[in-house]
C-alpha positions as MATLAB code, in Angstrom:
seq = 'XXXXXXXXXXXXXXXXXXXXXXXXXXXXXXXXXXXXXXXXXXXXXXXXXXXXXXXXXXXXXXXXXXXX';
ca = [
      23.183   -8.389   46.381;
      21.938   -6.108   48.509;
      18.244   -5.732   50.024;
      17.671   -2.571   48.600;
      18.469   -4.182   45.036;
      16.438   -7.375   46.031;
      13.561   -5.415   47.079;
      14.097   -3.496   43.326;
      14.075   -6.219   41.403;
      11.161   -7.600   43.177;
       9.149   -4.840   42.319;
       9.485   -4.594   39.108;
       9.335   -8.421   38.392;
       5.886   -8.442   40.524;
       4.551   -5.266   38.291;
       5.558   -7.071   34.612;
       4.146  -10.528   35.959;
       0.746   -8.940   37.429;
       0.084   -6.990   34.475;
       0.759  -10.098   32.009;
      -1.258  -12.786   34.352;
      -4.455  -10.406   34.828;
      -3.957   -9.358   30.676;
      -4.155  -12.699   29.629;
      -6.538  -13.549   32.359;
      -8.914  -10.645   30.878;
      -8.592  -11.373   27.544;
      -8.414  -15.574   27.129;
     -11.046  -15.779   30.137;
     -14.154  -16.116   27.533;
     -14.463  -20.085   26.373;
     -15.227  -19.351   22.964;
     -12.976  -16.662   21.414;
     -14.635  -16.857   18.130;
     -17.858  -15.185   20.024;
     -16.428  -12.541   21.555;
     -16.881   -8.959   20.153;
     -14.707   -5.806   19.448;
     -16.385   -4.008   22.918;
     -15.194   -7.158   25.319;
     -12.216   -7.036   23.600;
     -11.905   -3.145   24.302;
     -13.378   -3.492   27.642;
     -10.906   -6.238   28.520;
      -7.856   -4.270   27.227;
      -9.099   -0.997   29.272;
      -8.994   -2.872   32.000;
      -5.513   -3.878   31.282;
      -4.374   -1.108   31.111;
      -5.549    0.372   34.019;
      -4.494   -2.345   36.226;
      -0.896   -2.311   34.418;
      -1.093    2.062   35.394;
      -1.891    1.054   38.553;
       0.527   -1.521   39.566;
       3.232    0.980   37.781;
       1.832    3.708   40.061;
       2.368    1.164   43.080;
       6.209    0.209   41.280;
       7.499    4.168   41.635;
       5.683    4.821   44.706;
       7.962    1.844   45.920;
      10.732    2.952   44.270;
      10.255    6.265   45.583;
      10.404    5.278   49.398;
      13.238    2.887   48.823;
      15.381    5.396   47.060;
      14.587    8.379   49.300;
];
């Protein structure tokens, strides 16, 4: 395996696994679920996903300059 491929696959496993770990971090941080309303809940998955656009954003900008 090449670098270039190692360097690939690193980016795109680091992009899944940060979006997942601050998702879940978001969303299960509250201590009682069964008190937490529709706006945290839409708050929380805003958030998500504009972390998960940004760390995609940072995944082709990486891909870009590895590929160029």
């Amino acid at each position: 395996m090449s670098l270039r491929e190692i360097l690939l696959v690193s980016l795109f496993a680091a992009d899944i696994l940060g979006a997942l770990v601050i998702g879940g971090f978001l969303i299960f941080s509250s201590k009682d679920m069964a008190r937490v309303s529709r706006t945290e809940i839409l708050k929380s998955l805003t958030c998500l996903f504009c972390v998960f656009a940004i760390s995609n954003a940072l995944f082709y900008l990486g891909l870009w300059l590895i590929l160029r």
